[in-house]
Coordinates of N, CA, C and O in Angstrom, one line a residue:
X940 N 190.7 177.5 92.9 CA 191.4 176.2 92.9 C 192.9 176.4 92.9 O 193.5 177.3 92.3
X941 N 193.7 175.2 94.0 CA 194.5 175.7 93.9 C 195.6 174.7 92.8 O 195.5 173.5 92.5
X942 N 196.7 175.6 92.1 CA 197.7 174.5 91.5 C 198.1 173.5 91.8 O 198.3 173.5 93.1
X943 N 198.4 172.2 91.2 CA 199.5 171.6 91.8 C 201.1 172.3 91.5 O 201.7 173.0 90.7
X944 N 201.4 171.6 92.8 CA 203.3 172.0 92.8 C 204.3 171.7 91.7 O 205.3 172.3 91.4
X945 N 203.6 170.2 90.8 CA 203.9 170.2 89.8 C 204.0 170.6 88.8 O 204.9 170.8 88.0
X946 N 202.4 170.8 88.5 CA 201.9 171.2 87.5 C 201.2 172.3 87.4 O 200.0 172.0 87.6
X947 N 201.6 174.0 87.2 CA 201.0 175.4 87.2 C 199.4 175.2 86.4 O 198.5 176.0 86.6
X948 N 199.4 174.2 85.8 CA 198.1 174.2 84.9 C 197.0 173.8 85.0 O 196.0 174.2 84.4
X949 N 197.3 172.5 86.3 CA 196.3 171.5 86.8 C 196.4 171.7 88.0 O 197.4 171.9 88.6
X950 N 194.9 171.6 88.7 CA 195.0 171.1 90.4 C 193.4 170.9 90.7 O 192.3 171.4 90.3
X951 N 193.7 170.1 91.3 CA 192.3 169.2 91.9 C 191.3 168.8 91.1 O 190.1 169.0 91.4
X952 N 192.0 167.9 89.8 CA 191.6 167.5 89.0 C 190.5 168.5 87.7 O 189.7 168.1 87.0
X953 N 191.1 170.0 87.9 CA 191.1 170.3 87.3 C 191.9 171.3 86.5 O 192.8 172.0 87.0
X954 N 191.4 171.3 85.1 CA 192.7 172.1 84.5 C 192.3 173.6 84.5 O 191.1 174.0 84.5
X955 N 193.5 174.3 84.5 CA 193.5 175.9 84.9 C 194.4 176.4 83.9 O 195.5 175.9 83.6
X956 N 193.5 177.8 83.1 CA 193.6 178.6 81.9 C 193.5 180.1 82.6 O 192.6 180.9 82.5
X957 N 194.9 180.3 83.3 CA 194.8 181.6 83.8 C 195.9 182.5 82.4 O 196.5 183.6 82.8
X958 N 196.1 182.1 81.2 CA 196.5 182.9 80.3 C 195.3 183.4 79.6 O 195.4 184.6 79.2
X959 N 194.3 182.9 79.2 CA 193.3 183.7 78.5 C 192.8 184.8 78.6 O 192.8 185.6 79.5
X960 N 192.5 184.8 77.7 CA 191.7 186.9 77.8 C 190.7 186.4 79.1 O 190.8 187.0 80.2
X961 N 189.9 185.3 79.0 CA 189.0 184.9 80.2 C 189.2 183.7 80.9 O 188.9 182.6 80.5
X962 N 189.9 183.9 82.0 CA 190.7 183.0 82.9 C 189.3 181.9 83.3 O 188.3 182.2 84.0
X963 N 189.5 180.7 82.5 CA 188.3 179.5 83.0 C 189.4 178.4 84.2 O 190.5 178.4 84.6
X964 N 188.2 177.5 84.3 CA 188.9 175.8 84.9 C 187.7 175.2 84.2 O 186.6 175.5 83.7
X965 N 188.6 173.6 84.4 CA 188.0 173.2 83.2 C 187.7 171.6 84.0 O 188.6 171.4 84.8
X966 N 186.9 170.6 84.1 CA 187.2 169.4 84.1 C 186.6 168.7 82.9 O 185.5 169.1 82.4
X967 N 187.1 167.8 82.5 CA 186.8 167.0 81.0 C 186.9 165.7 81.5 O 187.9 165.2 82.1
X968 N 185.2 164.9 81.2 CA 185.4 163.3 81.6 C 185.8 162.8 79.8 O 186.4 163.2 78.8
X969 N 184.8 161.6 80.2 CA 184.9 160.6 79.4 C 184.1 160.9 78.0 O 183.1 161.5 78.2
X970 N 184.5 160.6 76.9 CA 183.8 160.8 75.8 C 183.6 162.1 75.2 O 182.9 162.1 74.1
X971 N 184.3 163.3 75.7 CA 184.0 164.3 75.4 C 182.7 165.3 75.8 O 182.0 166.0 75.2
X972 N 183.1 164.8 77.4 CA 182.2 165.5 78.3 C 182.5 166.6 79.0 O 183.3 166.3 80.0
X973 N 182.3 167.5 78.9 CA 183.3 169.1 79.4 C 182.5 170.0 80.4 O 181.4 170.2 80.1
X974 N 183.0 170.5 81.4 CA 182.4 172.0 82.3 C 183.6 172.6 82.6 O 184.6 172.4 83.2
X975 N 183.3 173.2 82.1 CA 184.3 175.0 82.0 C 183.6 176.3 82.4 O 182.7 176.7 81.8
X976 N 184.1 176.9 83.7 CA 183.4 177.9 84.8 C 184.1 178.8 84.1 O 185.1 178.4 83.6
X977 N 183.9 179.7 83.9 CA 184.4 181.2 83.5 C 184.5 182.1 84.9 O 183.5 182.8 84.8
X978 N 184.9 182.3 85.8 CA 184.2 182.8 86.8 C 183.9 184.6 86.6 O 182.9 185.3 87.1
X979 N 185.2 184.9 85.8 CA 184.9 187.0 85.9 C 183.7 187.1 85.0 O 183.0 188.1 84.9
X980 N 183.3 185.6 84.1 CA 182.0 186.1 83.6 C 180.5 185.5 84.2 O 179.5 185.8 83.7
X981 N 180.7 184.4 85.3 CA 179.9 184.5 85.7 C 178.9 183.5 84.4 O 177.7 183.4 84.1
X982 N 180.2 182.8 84.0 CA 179.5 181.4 83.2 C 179.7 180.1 83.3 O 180.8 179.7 83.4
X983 N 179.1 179.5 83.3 CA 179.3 177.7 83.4 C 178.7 177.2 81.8 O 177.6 177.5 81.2
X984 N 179.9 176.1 81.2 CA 179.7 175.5 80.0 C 179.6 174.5 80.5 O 180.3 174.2 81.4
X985 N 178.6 173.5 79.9 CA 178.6 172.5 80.2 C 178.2 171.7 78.7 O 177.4 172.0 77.8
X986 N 178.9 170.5 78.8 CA 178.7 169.8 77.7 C 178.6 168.2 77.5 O 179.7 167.5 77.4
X987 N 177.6 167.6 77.3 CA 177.4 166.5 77.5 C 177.3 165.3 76.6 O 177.2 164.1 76.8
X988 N 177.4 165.9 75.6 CA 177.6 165.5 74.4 C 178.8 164.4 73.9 O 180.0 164.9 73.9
X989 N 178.5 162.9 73.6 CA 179.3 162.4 73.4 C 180.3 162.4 72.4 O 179.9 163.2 71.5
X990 N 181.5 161.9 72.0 CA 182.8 162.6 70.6 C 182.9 161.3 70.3 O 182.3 160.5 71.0
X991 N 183.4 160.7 69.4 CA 184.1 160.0 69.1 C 185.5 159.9 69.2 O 185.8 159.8 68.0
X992 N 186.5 159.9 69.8 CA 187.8 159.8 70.5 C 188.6 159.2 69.6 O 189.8 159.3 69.7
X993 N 188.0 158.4 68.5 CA 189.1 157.6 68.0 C 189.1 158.5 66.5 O 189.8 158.1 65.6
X994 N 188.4 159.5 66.5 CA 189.0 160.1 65.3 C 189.3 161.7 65.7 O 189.6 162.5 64.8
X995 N 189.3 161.9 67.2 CA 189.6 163.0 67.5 C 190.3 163.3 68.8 O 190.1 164.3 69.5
X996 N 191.5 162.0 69.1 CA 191.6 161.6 70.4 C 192.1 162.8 71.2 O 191.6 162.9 72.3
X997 N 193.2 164.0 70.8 CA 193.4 165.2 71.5 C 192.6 166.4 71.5 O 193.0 167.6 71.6
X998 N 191.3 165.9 71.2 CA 190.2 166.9 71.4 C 190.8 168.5 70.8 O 190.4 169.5 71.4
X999 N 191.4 168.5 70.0 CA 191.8 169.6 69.3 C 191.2 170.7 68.6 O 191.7 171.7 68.0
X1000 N 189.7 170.2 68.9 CA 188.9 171.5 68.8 C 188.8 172.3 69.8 O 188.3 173.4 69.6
X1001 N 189.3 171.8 71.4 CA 189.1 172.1 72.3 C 190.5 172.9 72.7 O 191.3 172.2 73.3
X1002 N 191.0 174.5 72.4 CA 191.8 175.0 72.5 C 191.0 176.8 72.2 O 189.9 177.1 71.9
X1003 N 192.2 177.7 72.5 CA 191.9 179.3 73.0 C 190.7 179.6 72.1 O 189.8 180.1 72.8
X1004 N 190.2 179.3 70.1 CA 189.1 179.6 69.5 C 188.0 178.4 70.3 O 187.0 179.0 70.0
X1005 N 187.7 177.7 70.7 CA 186.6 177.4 71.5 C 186.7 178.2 72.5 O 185.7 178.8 72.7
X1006 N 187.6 178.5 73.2 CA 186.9 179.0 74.9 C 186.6 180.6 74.3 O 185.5 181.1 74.7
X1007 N 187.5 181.5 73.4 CA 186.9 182.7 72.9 C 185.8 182.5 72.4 O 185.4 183.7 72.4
X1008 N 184.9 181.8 71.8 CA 183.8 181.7 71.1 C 182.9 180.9 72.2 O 181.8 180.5 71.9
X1009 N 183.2 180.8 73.2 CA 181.8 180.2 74.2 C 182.0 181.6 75.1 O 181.0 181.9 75.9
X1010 N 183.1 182.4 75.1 CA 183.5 183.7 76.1 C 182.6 184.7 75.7 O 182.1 185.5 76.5
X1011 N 182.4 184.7 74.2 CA 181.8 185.8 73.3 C 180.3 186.2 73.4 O 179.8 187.3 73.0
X1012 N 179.7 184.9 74.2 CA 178.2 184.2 74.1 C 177.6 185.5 74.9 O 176.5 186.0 74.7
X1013 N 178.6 185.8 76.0 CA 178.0 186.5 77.3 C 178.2 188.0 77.1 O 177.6 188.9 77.8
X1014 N 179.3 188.4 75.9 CA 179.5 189.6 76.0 C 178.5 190.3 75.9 O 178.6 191.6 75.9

């Protein structure tokens, strides 16, 4: 996927985590619905599970200890 010009982080509507120990992309809908590809591991997260938004509106569980701890699943 490629970046946008603006933005190193995001492109084609999805976001890109090329600092991690495990370089994922990520797209995140509505409600706290998540797929996150790992590709060097050859994983797909997927999460379908609805959140409550109004008491966790910047999904702030959702940062480097989540993606190391779904990274770890495969080691």
């Amino acid at each position: 996927i490629q970046a946008s010009t603006q933005a190193p982080y995001y492109g084609y509507l999805w976001w890109l985590d090329t600092q991690s120990e495990h370089p994922n992309v990520a797209a995140m809908g509505d409600f706290g619905k998540l797929t996150i590809i790992f590709p060097t591991l050859d994983l797909v997260f997927v999460r379908a599970q609805t959140c409550d938004l109004l008491q966790d509106i910047r999904m702030s569980w959702m940062g480097p200890p989540f993606l190391r701890a779904i990274a770890e699943v495969v080691k």
